[in-house]
Tab-separated table of N, CA and C in Angstrom:
chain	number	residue	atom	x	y	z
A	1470	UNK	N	-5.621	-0.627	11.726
A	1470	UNK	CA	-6.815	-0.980	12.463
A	1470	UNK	C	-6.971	-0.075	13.679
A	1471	UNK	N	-5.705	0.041	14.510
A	1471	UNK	CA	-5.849	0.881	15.260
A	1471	UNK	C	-6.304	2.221	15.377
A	1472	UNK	N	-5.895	3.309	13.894
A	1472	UNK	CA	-6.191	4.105	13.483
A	1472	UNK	C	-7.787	4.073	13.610
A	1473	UNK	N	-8.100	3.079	13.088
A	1473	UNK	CA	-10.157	3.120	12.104
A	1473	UNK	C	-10.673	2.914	13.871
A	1474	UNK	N	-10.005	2.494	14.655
A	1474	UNK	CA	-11.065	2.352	16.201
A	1474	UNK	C	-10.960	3.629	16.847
A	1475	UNK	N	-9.523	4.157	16.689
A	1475	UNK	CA	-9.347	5.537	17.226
A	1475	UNK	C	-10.742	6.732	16.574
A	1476	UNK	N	-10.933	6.408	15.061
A	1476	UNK	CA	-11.474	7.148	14.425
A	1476	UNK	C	-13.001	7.289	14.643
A	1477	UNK	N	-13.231	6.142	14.804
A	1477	UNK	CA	-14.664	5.394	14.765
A	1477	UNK	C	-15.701	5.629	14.156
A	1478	UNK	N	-15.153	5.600	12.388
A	1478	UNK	CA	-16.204	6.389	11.640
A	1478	UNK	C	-17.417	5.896	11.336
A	1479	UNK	N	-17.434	4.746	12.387
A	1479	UNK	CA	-18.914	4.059	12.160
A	1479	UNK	C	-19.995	4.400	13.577
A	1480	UNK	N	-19.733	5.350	13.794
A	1480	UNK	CA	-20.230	5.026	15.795
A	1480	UNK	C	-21.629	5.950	14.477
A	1481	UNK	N	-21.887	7.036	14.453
A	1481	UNK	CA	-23.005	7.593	13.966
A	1481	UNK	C	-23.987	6.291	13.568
A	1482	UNK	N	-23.551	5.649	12.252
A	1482	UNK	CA	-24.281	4.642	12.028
A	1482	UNK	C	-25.050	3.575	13.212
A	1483	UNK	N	-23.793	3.398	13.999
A	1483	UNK	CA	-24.269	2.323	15.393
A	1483	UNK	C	-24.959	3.138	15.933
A	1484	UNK	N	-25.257	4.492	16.289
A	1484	UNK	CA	-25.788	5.221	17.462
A	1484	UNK	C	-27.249	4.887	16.584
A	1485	UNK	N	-27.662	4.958	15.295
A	1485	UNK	CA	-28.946	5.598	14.467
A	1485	UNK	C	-29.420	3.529	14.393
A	1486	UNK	N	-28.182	2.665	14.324
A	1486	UNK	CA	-29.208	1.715	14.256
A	1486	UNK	C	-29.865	1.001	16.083
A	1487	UNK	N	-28.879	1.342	16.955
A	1487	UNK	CA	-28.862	1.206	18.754
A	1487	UNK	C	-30.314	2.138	18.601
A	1488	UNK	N	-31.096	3.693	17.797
A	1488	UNK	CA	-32.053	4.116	18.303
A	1488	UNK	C	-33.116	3.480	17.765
A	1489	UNK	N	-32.733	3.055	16.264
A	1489	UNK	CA	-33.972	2.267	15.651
A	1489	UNK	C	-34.122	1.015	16.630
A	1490	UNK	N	-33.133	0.384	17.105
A	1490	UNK	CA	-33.723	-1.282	18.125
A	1490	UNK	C	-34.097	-0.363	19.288
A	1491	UNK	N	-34.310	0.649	19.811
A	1491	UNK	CA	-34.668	0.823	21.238
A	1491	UNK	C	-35.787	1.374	20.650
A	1492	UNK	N	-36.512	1.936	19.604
A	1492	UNK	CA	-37.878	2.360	19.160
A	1492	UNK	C	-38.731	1.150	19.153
A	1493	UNK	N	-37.723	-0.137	18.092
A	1493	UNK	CA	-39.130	-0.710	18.068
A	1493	UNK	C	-39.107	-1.815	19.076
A	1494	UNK	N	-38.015	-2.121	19.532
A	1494	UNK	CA	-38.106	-3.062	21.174
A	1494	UNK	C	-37.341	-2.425	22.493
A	1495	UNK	N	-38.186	-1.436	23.059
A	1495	UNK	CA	-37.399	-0.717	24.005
A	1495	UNK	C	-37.190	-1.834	25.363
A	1496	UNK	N	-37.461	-2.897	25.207
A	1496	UNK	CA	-36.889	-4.215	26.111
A	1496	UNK	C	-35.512	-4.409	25.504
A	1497	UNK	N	-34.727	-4.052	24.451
A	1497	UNK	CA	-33.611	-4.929	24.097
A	1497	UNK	C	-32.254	-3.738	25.019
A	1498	UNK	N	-33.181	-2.653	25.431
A	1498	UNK	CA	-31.800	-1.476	25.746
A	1498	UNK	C	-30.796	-2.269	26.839
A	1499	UNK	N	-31.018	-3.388	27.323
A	1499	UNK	CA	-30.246	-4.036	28.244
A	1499	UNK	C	-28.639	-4.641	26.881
A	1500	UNK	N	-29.341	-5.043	26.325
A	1500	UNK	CA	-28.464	-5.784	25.171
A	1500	UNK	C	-27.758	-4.300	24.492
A	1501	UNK	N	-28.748	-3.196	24.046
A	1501	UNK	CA	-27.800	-2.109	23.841
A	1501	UNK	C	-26.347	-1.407	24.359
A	1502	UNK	N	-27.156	-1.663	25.719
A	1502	UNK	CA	-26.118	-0.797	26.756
A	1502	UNK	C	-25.054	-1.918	27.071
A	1503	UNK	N	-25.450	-3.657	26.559
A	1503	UNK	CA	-24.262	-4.497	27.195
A	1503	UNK	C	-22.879	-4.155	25.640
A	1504	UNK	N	-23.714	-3.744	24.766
A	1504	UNK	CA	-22.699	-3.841	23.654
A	1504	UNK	C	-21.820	-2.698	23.235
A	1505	UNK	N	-22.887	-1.499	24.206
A	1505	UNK	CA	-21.771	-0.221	24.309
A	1505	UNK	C	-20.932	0.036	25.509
A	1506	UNK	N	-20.911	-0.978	26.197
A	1506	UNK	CA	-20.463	-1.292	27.410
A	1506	UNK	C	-18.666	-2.358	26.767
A	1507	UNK	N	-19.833	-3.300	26.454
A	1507	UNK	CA	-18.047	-3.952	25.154
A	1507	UNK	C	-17.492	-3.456	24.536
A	1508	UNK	N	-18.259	-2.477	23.553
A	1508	UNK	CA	-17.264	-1.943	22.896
A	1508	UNK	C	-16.353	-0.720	23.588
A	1509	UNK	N	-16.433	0.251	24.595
A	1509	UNK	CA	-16.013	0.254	25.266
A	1509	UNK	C	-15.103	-0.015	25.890
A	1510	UNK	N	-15.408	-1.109	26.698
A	1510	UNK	CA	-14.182	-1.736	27.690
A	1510	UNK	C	-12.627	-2.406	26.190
A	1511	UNK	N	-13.480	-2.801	25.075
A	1511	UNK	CA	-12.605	-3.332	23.999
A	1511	UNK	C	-11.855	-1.549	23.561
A	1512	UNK	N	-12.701	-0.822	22.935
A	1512	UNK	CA	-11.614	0.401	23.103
A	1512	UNK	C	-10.356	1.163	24.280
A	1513	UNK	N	-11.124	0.646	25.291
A	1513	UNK	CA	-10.160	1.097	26.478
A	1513	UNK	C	-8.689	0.277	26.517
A	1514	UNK	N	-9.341	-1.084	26.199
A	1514	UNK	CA	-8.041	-2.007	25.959
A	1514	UNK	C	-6.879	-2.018	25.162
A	1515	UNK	N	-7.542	-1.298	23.901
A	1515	UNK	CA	-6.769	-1.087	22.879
A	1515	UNK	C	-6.074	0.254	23.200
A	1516	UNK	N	-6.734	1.216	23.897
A	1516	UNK	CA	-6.182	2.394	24.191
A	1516	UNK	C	-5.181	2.091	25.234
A	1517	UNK	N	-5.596	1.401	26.513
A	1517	UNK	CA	-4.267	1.156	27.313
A	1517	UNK	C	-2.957	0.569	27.162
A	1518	UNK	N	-3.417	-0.842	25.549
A	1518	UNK	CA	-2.490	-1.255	25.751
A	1518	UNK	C	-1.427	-0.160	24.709
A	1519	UNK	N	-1.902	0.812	23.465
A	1519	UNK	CA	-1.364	1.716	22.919
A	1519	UNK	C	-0.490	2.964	23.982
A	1520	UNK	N	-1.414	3.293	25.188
A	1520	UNK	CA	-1.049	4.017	26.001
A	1520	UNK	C	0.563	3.369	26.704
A	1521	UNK	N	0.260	2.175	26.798
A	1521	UNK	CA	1.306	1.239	27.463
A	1521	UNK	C	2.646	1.299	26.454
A	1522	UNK	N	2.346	1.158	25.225
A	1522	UNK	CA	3.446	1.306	24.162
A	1522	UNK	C	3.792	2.269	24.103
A	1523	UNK	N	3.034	3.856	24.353
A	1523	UNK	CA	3.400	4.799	23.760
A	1523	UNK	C	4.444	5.185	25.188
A	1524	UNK	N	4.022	4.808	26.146
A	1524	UNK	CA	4.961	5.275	27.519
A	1524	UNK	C	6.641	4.480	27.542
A	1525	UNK	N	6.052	3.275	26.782
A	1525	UNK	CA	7.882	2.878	26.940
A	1525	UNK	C	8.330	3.042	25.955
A	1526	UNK	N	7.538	3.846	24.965
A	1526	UNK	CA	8.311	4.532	23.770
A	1526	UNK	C	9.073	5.438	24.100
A	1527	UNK	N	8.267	6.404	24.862
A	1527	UNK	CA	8.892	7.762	25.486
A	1527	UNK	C	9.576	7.465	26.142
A	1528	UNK	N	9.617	6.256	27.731
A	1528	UNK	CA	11.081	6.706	28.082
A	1528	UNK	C	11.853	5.818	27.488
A	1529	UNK	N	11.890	5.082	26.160
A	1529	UNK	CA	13.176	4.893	25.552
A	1529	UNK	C	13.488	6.076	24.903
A	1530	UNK	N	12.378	7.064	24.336
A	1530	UNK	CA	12.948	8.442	23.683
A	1530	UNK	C	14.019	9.313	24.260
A	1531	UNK	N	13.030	9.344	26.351
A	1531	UNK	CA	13.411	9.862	27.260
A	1531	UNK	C	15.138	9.402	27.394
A	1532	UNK	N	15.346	8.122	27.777
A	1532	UNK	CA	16.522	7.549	27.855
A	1532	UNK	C	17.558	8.356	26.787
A	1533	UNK	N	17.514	7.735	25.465
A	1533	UNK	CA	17.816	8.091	24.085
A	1533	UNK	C	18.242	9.776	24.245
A	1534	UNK	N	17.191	10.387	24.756
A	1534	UNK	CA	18.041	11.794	24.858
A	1534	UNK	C	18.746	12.104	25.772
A	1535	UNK	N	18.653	11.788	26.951
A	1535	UNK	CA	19.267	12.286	27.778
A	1535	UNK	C	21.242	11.808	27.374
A	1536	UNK	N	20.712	10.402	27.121
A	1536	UNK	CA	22.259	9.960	26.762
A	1536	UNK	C	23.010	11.024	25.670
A	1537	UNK	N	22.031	11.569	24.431
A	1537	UNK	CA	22.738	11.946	23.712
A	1537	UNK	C	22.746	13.490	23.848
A	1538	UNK	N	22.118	13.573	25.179
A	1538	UNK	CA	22.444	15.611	25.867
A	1538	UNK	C	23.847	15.333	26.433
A	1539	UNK	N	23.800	14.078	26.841
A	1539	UNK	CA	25.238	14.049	28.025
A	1539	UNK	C	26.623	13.538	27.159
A	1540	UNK	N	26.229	12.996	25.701
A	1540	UNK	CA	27.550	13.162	24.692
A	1540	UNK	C	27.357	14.521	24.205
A	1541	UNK	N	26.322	14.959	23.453
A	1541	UNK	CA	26.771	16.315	23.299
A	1541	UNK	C	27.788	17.593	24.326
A	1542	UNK	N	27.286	17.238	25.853
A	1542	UNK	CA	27.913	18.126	26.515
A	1542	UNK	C	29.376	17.657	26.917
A	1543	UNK	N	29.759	16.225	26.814
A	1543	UNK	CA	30.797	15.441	26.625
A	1543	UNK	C	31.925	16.263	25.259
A	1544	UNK	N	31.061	15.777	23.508
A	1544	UNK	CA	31.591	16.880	22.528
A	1544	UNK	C	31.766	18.189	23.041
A	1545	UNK	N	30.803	18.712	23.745
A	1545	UNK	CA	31.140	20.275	23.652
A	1545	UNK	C	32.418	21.092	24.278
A	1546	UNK	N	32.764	20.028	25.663
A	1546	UNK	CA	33.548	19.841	26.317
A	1546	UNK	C	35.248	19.604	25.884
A	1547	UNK	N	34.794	18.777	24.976
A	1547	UNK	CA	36.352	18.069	23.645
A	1547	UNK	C	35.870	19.618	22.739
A	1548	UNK	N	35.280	20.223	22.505
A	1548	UNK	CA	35.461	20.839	21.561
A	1548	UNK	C	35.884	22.433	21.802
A	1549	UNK	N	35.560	22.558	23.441
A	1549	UNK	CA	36.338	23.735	23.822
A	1549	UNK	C	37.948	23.510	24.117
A	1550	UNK	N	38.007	22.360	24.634
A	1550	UNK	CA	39.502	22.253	24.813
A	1550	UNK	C	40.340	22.508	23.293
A	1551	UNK	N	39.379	21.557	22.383
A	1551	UNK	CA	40.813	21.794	20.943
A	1551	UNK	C	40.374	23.026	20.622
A	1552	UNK	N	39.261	23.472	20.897
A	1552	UNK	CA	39.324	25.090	20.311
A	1552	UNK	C	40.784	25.922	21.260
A	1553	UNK	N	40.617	25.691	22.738
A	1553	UNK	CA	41.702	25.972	23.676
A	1553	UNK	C	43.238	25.467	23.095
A	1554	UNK	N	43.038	24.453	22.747
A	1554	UNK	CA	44.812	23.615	22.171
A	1554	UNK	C	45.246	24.908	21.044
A	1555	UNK	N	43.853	24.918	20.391
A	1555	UNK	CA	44.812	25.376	18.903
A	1555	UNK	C	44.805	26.826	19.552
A	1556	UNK	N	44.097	27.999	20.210
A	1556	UNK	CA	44.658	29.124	20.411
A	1556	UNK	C	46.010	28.973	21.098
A	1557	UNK	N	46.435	28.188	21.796
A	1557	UNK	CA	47.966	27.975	22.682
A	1557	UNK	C	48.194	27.873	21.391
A	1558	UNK	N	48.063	27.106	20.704
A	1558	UNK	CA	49.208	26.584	19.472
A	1558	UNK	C	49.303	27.927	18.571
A	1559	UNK	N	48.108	28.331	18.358
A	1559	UNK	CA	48.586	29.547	17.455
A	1559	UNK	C	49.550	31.045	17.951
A	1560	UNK	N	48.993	30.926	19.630
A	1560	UNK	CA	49.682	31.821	20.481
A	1560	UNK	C	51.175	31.326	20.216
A	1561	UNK	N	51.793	30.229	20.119
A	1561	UNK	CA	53.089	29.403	20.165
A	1561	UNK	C	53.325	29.931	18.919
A	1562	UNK	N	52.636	29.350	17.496
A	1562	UNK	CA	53.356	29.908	15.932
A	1562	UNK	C	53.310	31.649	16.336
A	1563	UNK	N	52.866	32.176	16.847
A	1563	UNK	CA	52.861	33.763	16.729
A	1563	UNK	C	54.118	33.887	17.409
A	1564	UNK	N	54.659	33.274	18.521
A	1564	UNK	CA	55.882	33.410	19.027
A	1564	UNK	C	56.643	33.432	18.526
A	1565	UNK	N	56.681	32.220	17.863
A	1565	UNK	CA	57.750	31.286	17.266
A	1565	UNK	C	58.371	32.081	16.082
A	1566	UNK	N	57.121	32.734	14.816
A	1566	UNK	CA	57.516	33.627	13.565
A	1566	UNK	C	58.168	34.507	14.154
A	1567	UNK	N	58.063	35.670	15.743
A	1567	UNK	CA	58.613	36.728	15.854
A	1567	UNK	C	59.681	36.451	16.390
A	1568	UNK	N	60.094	35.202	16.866
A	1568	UNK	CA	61.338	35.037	17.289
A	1568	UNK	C	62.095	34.256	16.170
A	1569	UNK	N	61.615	33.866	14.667
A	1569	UNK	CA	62.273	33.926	13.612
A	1569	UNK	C	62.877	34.974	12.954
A	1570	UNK	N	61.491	35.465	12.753
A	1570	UNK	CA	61.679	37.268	12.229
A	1570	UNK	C	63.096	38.114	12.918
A	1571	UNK	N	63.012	38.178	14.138
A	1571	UNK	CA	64.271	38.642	14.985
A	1571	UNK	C	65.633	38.329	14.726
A	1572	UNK	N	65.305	36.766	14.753
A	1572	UNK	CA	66.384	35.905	14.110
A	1572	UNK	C	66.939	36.300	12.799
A	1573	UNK	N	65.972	36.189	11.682
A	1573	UNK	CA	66.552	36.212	10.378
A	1573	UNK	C	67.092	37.860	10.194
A	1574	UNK	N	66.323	39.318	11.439
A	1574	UNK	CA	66.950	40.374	11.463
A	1574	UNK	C	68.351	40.392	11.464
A	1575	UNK	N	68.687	39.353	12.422
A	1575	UNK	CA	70.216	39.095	12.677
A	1575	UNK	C	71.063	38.808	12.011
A	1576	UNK	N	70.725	37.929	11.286
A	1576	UNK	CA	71.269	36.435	9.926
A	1576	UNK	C	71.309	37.443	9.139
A	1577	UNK	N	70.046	38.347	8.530
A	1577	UNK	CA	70.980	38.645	6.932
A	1577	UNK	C	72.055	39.801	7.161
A	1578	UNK	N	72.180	40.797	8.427
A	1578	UNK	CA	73.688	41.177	8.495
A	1578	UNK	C	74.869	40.460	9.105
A	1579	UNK	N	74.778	39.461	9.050
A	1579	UNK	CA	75.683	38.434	9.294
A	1579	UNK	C	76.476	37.375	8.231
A	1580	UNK	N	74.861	37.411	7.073
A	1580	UNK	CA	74.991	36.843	5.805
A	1580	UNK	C	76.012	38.082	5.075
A	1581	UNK	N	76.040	38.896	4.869
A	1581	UNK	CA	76.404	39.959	4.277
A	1581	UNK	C	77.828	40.427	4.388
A	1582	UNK	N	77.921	40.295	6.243
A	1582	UNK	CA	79.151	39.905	6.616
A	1582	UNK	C	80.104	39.011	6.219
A	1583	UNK	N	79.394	38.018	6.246
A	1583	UNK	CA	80.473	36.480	6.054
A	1583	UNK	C	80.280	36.762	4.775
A	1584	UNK	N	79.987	36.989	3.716
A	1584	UNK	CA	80.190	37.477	2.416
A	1584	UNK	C	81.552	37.657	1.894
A	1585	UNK	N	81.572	38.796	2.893
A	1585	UNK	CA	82.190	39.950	2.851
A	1585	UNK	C	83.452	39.554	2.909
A	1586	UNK	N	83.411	38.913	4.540
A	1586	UNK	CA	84.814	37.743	4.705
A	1586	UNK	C	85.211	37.283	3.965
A	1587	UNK	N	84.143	36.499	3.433
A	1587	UNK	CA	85.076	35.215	2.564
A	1587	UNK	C	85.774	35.703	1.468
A	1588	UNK	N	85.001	37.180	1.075
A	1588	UNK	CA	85.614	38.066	-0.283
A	1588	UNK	C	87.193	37.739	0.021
A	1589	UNK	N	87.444	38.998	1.034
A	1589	UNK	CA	88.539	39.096	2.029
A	1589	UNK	C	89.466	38.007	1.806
A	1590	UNK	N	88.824	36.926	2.371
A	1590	UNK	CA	90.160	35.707	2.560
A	1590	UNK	C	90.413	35.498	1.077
A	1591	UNK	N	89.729	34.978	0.053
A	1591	UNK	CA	89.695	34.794	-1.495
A	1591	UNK	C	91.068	35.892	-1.515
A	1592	UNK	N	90.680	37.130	-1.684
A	1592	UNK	CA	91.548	38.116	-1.819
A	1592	UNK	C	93.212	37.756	-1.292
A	1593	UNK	N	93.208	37.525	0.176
A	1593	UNK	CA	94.332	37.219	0.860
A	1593	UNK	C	95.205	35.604	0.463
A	1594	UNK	N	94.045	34.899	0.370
A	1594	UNK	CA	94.931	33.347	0.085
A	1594	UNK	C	95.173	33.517	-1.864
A	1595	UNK	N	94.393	34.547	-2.401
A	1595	UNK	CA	95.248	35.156	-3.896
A	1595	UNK	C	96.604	35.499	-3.728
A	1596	UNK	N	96.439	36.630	-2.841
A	1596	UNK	CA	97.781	37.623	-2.208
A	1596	UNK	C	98.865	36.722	-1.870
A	1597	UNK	N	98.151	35.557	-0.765
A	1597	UNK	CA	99.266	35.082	-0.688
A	1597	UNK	C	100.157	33.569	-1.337
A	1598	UNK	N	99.091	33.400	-2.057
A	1598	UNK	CA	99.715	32.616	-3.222
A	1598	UNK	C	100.754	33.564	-4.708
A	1599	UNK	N	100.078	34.648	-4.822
A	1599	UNK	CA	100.937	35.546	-5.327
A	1599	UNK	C	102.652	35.619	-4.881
A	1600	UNK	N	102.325	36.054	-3.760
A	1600	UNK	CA	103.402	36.017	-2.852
A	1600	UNK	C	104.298	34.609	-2.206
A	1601	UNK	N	103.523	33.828	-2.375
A	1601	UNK	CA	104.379	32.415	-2.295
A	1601	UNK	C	105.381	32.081	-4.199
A	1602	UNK	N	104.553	32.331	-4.880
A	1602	UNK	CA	105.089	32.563	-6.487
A	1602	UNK	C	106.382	33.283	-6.270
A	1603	UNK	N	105.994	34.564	-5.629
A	1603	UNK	CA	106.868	35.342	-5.846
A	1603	UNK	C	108.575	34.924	-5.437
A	1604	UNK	N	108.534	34.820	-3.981
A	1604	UNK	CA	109.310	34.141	-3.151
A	1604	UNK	C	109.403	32.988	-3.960
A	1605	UNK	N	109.537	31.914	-4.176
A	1605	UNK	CA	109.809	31.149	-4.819
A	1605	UNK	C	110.683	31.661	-6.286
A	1606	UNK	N	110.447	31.782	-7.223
A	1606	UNK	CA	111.084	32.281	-7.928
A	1606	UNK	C	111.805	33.458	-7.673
A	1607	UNK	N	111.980	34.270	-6.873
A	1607	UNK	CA	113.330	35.342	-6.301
A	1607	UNK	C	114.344	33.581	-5.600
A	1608	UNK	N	113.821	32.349	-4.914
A	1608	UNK	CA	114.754	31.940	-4.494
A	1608	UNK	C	115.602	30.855	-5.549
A	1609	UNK	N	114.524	31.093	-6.682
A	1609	UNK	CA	115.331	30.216	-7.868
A	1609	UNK	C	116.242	30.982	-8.946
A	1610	UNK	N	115.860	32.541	-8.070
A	1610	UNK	CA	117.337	33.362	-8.848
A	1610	UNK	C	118.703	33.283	-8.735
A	1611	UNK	N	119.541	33.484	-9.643
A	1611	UNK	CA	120.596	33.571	-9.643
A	1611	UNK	C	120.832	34.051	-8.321
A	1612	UNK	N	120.930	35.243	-8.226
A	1612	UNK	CA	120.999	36.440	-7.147
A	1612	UNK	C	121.086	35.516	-5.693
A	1613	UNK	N	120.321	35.245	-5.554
A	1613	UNK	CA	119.322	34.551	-4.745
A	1613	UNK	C	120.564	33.345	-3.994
A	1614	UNK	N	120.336	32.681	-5.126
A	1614	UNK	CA	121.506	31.546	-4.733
A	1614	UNK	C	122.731	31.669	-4.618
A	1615	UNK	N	123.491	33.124	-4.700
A	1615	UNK	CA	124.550	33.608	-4.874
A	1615	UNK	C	124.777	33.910	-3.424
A	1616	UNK	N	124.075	34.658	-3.163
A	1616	UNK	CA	123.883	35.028	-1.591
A	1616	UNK	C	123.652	34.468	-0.565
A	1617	UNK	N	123.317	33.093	-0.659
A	1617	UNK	CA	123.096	31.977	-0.002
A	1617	UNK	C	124.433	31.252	0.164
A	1618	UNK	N	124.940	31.099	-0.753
A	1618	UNK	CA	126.319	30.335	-0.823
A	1618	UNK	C	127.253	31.746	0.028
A	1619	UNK	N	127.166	32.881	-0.582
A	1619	UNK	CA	127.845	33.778	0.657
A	1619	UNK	C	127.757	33.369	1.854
A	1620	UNK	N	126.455	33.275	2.513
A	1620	UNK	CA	126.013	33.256	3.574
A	1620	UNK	C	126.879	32.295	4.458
A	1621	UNK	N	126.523	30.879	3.773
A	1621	UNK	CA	127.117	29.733	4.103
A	1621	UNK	C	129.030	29.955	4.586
A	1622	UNK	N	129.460	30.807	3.753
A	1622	UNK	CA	130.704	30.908	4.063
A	1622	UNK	C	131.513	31.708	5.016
């Protein structure tokens, strides 16, 4: 409804029948002018009170944005910092790999080493199980026990 008063696709018609009553009773233009005078003051009404809606539309729009300029700049705020967190953090893993890297430089000639060792000892606790065999059976020789009983005497 509001639309069709805004529009007023009837005013032509009212203007052509308002000239036909002032042709053939130009006494009624009092009654003309009281009814374009109402309709009128009735459009203004409808316009103010639309005007009235449309203003506390806007500043609830008004409101509505500003709140959501001042979370956005709130987000934008959270969103430079974790952008900030994760470069520290990635600055930290970039550390962290080259002071692995360094590390594991170290470790695999160390790995290689202790290898090497343990070859070594394998080798030696052979040797000297060899050598415990050995000794042992020289002391379960004849010989052995012959010279012992010398000793003793």
């Amino acid at each position: 409804m509001e639309e069709f008063l805004r529009r007023d696709p009837l005013r032509e018609y009212r203007d052509r029948v308002d000239a036909a009553r002032l042709a053939k009773k130009p006494d009624d233009c009092m009654n003309v002018l009281d009814e374009h005078h109402r309709h009128a003051r009735l459009l203004r009404e409808k316009l103010s009170g639309e005007l009235a809606e449309t203003r506390k539309l806007a500043d609830a729009y008004r409101r509505e944005f500003e709140q959501e300029r001042a979370q956005g700049k709130t987000l934008e705020r959270l969103l430079n910092e974790c952008r900030a967190s994760f470069e520290a953090t990635d600055r930290a893993l970039t550390e962290a790999r080259a002071v692995v890297d360094d590390l594991n430089e170290t470790v695999v000639p160390l790995r290689h080493e202790n290898l090497e060792v343990r070859q070594q000892l394998q080798e030696q606790q052979m040797r000297c199980a060899s050598l415990s065999d050995h000794i042992r059976n020289m002391e379960q020789s004849r010989s052995w026990r012959y010279t012992a009983w010398l000793r003793r005497k």
